[in-house]
Tab-separated table of C-alpha atoms in Angstrom:
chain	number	residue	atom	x	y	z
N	1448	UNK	CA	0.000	0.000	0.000
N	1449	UNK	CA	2.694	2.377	0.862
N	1450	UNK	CA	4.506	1.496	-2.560
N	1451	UNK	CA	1.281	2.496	-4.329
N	1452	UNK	CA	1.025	5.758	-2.363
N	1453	UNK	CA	4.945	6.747	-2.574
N	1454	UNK	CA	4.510	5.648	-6.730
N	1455	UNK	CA	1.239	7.962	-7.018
N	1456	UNK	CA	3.069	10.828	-5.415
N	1457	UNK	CA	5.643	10.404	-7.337
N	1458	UNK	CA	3.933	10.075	-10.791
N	1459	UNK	CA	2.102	13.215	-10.058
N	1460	UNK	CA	5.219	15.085	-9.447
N	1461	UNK	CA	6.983	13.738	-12.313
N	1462	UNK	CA	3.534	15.299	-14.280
N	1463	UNK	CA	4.047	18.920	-12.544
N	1464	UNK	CA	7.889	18.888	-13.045
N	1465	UNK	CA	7.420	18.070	-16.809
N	1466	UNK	CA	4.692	20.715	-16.961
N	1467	UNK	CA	7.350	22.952	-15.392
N	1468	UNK	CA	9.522	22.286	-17.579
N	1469	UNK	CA	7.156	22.842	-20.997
N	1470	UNK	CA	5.906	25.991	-19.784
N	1471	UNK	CA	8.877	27.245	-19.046
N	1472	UNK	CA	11.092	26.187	-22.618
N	1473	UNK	CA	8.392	26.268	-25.046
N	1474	UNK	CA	5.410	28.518	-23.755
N	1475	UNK	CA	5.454	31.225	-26.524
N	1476	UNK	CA	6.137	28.257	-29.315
N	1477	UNK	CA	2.634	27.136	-28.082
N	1478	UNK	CA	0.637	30.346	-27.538
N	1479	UNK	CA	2.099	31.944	-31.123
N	1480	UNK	CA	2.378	30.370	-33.889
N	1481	UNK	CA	3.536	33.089	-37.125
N	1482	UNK	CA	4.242	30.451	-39.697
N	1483	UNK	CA	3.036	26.597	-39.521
N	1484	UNK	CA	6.332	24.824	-39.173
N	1485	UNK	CA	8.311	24.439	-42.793
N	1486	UNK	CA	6.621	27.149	-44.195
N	1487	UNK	CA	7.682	30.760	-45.017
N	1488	UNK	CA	6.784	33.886	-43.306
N	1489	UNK	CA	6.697	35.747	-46.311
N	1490	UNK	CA	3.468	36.768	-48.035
N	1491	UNK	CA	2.707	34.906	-51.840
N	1492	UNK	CA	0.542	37.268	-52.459
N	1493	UNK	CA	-1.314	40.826	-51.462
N	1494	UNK	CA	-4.727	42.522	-51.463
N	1495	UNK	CA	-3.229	43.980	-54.987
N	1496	UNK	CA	-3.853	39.887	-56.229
N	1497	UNK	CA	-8.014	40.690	-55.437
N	1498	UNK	CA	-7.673	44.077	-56.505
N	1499	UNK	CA	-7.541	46.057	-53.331
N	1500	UNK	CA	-6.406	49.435	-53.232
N	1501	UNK	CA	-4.012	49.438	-50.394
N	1502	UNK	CA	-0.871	50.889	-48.749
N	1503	UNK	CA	2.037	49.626	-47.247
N	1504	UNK	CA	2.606	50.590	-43.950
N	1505	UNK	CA	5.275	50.696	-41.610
N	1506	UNK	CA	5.605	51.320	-38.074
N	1507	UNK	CA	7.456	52.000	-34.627
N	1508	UNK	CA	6.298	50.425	-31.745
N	1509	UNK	CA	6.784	51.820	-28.618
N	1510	UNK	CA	10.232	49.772	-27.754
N	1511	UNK	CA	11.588	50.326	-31.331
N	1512	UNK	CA	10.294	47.140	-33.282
N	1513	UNK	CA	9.466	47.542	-36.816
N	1514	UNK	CA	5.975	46.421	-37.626
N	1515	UNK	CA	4.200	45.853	-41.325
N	1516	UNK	CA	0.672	46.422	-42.088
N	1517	UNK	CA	-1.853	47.051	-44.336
N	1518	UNK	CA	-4.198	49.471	-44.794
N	1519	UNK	CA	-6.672	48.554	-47.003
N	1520	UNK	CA	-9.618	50.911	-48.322
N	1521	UNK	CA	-12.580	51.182	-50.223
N	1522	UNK	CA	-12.064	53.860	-52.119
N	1523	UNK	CA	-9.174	56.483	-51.384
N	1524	UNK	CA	-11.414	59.197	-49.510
N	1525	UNK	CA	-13.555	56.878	-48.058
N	1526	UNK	CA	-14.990	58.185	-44.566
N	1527	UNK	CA	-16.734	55.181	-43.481
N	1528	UNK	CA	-15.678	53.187	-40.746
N	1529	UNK	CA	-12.035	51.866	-40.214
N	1530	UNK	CA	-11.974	48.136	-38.822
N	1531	UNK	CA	-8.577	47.876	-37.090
N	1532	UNK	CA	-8.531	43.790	-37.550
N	1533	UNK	CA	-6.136	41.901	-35.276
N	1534	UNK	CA	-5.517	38.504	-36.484
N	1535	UNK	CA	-5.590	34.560	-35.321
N	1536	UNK	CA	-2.660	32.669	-34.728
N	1537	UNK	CA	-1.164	30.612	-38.548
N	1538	UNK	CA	-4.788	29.236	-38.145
N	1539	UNK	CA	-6.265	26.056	-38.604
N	1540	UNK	CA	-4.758	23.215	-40.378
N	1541	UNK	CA	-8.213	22.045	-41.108
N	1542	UNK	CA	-8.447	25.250	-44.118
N	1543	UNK	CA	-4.850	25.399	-44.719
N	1544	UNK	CA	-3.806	23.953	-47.819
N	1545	UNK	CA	-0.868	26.614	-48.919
N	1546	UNK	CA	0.407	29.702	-48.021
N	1547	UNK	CA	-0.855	31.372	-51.225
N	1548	UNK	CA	-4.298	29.704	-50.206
N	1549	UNK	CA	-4.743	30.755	-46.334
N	1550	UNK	CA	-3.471	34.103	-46.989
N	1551	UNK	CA	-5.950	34.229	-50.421
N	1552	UNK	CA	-8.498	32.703	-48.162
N	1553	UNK	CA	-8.143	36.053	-45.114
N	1554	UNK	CA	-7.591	38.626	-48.059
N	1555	UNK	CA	-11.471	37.641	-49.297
N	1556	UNK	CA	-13.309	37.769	-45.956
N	1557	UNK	CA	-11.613	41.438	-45.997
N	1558	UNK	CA	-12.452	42.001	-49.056
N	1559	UNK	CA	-16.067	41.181	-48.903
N	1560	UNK	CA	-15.956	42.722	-45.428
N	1561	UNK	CA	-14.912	46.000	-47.344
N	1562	UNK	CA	-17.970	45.418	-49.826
N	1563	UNK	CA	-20.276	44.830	-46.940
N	1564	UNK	CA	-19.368	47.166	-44.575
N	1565	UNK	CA	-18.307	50.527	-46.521
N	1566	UNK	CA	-15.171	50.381	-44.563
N	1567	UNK	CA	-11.792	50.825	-44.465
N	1568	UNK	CA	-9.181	47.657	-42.971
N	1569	UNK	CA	-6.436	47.899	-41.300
N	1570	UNK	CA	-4.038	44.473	-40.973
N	1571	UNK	CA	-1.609	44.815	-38.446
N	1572	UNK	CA	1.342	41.951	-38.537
N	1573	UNK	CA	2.437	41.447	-34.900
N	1574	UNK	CA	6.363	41.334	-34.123
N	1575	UNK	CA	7.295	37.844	-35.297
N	1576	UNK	CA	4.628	37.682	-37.930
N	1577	UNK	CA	4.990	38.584	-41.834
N	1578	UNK	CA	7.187	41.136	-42.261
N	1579	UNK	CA	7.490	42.625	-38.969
N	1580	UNK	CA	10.621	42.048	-36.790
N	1581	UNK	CA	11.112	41.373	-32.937
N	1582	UNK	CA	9.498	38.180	-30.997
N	1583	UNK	CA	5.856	37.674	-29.430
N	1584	UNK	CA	5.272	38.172	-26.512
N	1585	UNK	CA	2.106	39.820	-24.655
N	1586	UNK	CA	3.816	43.195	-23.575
N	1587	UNK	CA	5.379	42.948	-27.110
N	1588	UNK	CA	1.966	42.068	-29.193
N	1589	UNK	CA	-0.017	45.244	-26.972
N	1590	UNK	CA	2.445	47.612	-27.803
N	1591	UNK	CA	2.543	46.791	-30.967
N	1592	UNK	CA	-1.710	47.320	-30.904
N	1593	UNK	CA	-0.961	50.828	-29.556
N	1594	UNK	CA	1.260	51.577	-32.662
N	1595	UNK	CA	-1.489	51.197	-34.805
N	1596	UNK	CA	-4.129	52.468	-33.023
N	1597	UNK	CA	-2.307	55.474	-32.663
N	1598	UNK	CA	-1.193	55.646	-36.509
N	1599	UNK	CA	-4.754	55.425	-37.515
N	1600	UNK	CA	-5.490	57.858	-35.026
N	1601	UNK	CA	-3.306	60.374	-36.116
N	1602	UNK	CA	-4.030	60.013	-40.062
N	1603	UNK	CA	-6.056	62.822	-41.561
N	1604	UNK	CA	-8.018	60.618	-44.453
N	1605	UNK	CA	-10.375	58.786	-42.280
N	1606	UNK	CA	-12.940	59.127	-39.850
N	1607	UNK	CA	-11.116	58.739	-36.694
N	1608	UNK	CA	-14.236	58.829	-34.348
N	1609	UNK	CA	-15.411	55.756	-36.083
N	1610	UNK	CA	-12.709	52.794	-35.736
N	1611	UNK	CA	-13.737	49.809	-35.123
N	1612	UNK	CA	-11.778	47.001	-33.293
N	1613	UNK	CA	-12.346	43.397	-34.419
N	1614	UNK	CA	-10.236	40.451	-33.091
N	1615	UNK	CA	-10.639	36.707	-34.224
N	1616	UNK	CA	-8.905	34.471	-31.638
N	1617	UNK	CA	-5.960	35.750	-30.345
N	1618	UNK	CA	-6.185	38.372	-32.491
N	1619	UNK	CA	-9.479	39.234	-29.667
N	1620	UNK	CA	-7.452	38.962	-26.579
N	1621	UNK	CA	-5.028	41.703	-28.179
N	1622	UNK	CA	-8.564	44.145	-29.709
N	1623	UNK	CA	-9.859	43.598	-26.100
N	1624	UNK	CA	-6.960	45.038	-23.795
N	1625	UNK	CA	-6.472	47.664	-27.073
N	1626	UNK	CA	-10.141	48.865	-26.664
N	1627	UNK	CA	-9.848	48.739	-22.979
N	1628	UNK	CA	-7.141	50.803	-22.277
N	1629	UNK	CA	-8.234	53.051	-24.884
N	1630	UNK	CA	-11.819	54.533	-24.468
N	1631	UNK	CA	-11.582	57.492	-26.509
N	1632	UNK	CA	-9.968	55.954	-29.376
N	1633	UNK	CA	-11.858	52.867	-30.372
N	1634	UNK	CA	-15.462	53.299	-30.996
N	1635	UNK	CA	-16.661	49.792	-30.711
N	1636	UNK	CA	-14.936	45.937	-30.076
N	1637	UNK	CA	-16.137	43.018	-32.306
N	1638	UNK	CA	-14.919	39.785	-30.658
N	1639	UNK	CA	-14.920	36.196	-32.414
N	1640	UNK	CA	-14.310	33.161	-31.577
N	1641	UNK	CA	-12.140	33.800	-28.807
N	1642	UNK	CA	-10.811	31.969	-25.606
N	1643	UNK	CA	-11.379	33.694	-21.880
N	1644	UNK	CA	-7.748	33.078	-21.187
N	1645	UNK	CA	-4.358	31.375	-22.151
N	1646	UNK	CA	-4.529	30.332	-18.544
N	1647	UNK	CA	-7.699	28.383	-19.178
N	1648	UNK	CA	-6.572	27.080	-23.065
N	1649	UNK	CA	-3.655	25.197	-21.356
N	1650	UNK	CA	-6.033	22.889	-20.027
N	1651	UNK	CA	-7.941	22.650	-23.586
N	1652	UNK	CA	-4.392	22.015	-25.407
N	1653	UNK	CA	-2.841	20.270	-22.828
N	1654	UNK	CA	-5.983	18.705	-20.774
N	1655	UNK	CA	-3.147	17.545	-17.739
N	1656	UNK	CA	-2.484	20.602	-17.282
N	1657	UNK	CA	-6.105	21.433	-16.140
N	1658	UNK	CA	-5.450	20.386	-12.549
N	1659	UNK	CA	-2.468	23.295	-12.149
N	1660	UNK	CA	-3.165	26.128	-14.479
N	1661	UNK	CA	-6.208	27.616	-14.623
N	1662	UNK	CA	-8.121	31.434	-15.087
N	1663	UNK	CA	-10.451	32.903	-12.685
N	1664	UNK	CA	-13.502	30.425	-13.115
N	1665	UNK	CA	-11.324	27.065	-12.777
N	1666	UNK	CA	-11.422	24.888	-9.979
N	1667	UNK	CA	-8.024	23.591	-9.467
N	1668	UNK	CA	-4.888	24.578	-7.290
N	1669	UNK	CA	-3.667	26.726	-10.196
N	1670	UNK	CA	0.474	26.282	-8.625
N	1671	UNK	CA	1.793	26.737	-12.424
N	1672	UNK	CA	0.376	30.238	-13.104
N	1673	UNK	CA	3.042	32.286	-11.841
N	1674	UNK	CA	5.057	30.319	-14.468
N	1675	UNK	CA	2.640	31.239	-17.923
N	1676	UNK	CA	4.266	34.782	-19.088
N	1677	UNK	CA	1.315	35.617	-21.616
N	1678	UNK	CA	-1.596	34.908	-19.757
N	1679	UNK	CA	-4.010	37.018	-22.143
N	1680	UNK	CA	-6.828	37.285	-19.593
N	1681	UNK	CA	-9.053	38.836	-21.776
N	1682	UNK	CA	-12.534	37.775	-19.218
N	1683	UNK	CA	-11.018	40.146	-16.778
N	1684	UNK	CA	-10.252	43.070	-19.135
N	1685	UNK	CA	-13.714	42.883	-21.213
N	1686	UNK	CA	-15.289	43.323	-17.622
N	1687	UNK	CA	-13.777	46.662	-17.994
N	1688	UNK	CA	-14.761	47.663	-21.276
N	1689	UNK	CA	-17.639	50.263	-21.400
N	1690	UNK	CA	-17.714	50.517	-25.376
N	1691	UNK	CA	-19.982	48.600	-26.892
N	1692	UNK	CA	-19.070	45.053	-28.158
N	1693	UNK	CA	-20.331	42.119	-30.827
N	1694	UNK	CA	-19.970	38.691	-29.839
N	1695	UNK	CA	-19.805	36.398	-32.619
N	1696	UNK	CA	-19.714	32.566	-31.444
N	1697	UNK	CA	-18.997	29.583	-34.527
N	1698	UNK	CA	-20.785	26.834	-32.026
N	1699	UNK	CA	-18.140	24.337	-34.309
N	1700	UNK	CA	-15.222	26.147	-33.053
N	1701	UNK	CA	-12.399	23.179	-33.074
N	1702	UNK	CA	-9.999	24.824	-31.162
N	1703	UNK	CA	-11.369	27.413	-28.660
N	1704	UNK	CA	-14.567	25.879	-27.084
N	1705	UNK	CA	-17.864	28.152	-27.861
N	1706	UNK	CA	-18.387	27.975	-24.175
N	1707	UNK	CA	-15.428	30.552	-23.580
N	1708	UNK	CA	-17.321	33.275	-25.853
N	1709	UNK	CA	-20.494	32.513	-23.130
N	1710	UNK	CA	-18.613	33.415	-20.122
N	1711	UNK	CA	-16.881	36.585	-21.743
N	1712	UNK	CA	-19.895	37.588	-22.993
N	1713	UNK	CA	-21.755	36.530	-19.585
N	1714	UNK	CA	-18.858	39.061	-17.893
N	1715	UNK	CA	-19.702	42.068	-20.222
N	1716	UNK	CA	-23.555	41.842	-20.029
N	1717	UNK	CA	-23.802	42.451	-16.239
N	1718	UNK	CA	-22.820	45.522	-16.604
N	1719	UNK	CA	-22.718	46.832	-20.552
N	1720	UNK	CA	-26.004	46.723	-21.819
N	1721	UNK	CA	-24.816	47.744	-25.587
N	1722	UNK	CA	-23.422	43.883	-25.776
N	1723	UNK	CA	-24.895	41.838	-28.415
N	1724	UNK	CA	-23.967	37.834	-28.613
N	1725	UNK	CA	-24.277	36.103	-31.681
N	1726	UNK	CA	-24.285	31.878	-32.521
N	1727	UNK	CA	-23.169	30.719	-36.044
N	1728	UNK	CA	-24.357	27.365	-35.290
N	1729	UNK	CA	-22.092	25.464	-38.160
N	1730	UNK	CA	-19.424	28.347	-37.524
N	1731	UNK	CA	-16.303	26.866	-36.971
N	1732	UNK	CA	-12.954	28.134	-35.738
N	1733	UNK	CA	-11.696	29.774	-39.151
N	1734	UNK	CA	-14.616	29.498	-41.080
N	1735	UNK	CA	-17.356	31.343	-39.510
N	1736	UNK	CA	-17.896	34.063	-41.686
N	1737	UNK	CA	-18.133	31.905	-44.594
N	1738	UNK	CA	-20.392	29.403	-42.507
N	1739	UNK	CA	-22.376	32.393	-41.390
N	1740	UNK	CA	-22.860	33.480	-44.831
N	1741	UNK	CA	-25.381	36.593	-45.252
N	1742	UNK	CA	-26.491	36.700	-41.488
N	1743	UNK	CA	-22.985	36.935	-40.144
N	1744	UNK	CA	-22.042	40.472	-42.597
N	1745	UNK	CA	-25.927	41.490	-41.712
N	1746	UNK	CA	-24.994	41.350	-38.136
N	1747	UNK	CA	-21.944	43.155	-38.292
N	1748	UNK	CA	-23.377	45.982	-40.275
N	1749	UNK	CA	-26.250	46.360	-38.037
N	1750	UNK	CA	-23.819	46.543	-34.986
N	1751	UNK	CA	-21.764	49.348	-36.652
N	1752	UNK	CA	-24.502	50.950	-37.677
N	1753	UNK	CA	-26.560	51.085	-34.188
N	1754	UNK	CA	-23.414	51.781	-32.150
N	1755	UNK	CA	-20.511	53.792	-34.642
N	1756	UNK	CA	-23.223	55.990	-36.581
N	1757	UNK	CA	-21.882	58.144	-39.746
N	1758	UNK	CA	-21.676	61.891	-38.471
N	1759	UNK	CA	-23.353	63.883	-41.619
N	1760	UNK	CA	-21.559	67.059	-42.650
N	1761	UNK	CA	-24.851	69.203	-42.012
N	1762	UNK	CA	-25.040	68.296	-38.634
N	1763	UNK	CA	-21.306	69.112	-37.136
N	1764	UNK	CA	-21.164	72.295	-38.707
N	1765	UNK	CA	-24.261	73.107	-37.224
N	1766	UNK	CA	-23.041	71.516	-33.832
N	1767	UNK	CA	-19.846	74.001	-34.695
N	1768	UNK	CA	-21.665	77.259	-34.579
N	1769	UNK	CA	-23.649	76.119	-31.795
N	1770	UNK	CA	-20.194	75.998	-29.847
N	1771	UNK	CA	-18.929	79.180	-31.614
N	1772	UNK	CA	-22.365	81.197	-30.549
N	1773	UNK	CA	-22.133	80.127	-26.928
């Protein structure tokens, strides 16, 4: 009996000292993933290929690294809204045939989402991804948000009281503390398909690591947090958000459960009442927007529409010599 006990004990530690060890060597080869392994950072093609007008942009962030982007738009004075659109990880192997295909396949949900929407896009390339230099990391990936948000801020051929925030995935932990710590920038947040925390994905990717590293809602002793250095714990930042947010939930999701969307959107709704959830029922992780089809570009536009209105000309001049006659 004792021999059982003592061989228990120790195959338990043996599991915590090899989770130790994981975390610890490999944690940001889990959480980012630029480039699926063997394959080429580089972009095969760009929104030129589906005839985009577009501009190459490129950046400072706040510690020096230099960032790529795109900013694509409808038409070159367009004052419609700008979606600042932060990305998934290299994405599902389940759509991904070729590079040329999976970057093909993101460049037409812009480009219909430039149709649908009247809108401008902005793609930023984290550090580590595409072009841009540096290493991910979570301080790295926010600043990096900042340095767009503040580029589009600061750019005189847009609409800057109407820029939208929409993260897919991880891409919605980084929109979420973005649109957090900036209220006065970012008009509205559109959120899909993305997890509550990297804390609580360990246990999805690695389920024994459920039992020692957890978020806020788990259950367990939660000894190996201290060790996770991008915990992304985007439930406890959208509880802070005030701007209003779109919650759009593929309920086929194959790699972030749809049951993570419920609990951030469960966080938000307590206390924002300009929170909207939305279920793509054969919306999977990649795929929802084509799964959602019509409904899932209705709902967006509606959303923008309700909550990031167009200002007509008429009305701020006359809001102008109201302030001038007072």
């Amino acid at each position: 009996m004792v021999s059982y006990v003592s061989a228990l004990l120790y195959g338990v530690g043996g599991i915590v000292v090899a989770g130790m060890a994981l975390l610890v060597a490999f944690q940001e080869k889990l959480v980012y993933v630029p480039v699926l392994p063997g394959l080429t950072k580089s972009y095969p093609i760009t929104p030129a290929r589906l005839r985009l007008l577009y501009e190459d942009v490129w950046l400072r962030s706040a510690d020096g690294v230099r960032l790529h982007a795109w900013f694509i738009k409808l038409i070159p004075e367009c004052r419609g809204p700008t979606v600042l659109f932060f990305q998934e990880n290299a994405g599902s192997i389940l759509i991904f045939i070729s590079p040329a295909l999976y970057i093909a396949h993101r460049l037409e949900m812009v480009r219909i989402m430039i149709q649908r929407l009247q809108c401008n896009v902005f793609m930023l390339s984290y550090r580590g991804y595409g072009a841009s230099d540096g290493y991910p990391s979570q301080h790295g990936i926010a600043k990096d948000a900042q340095a767009a948000l503040d580029h589009l801020s600061q750019r005189t051929d847009i609409d800057t009281s109407r820029i939208v925030v929409f993260g897919r995935s991880l891409g919605g932990a980084v929109g979420a503390l973005l649109t957090k710590n900036n209220p006065d920038k970012v008009a509205a947040l559109i959120l899909e398909n993305t997890f509550t925390s990297i804390l609580d994905m360990a246990g999805v990717l690695l389920p024994f690591l459920k039992w020692f590293i957890g978020g806020t809602g788990s259950k367990g002793p939660k000894i190996l947090n201290f060790l996770v250095r991008s915990p992304w714990s985007t439930i406890d930042i959208v509880g802070q958000i005030n701007q209003p947010i779109l919650f759009l939930s593929g309920l086929q999701d194959e790699m972030v459960p749809p049951s993570h969307m419920q609990m951030l959107y469960a966080k938000v709704a307590s206390h924002n009442r300009e929170c909207i959830f939305v279920e793509f029922p054969n919306g999977m992780h990649m795929d929802t927007w084509l799964a959602g089809g019509d409904h899932y570009w209705r709902t967006i536009q509606q959303f923008i529409g309700n909550h990031v209105p167009e200002i007509k000309e008429h009305e701020s001049s006359h809001d102008d010599k109201d302030t001038e006659g007072r």
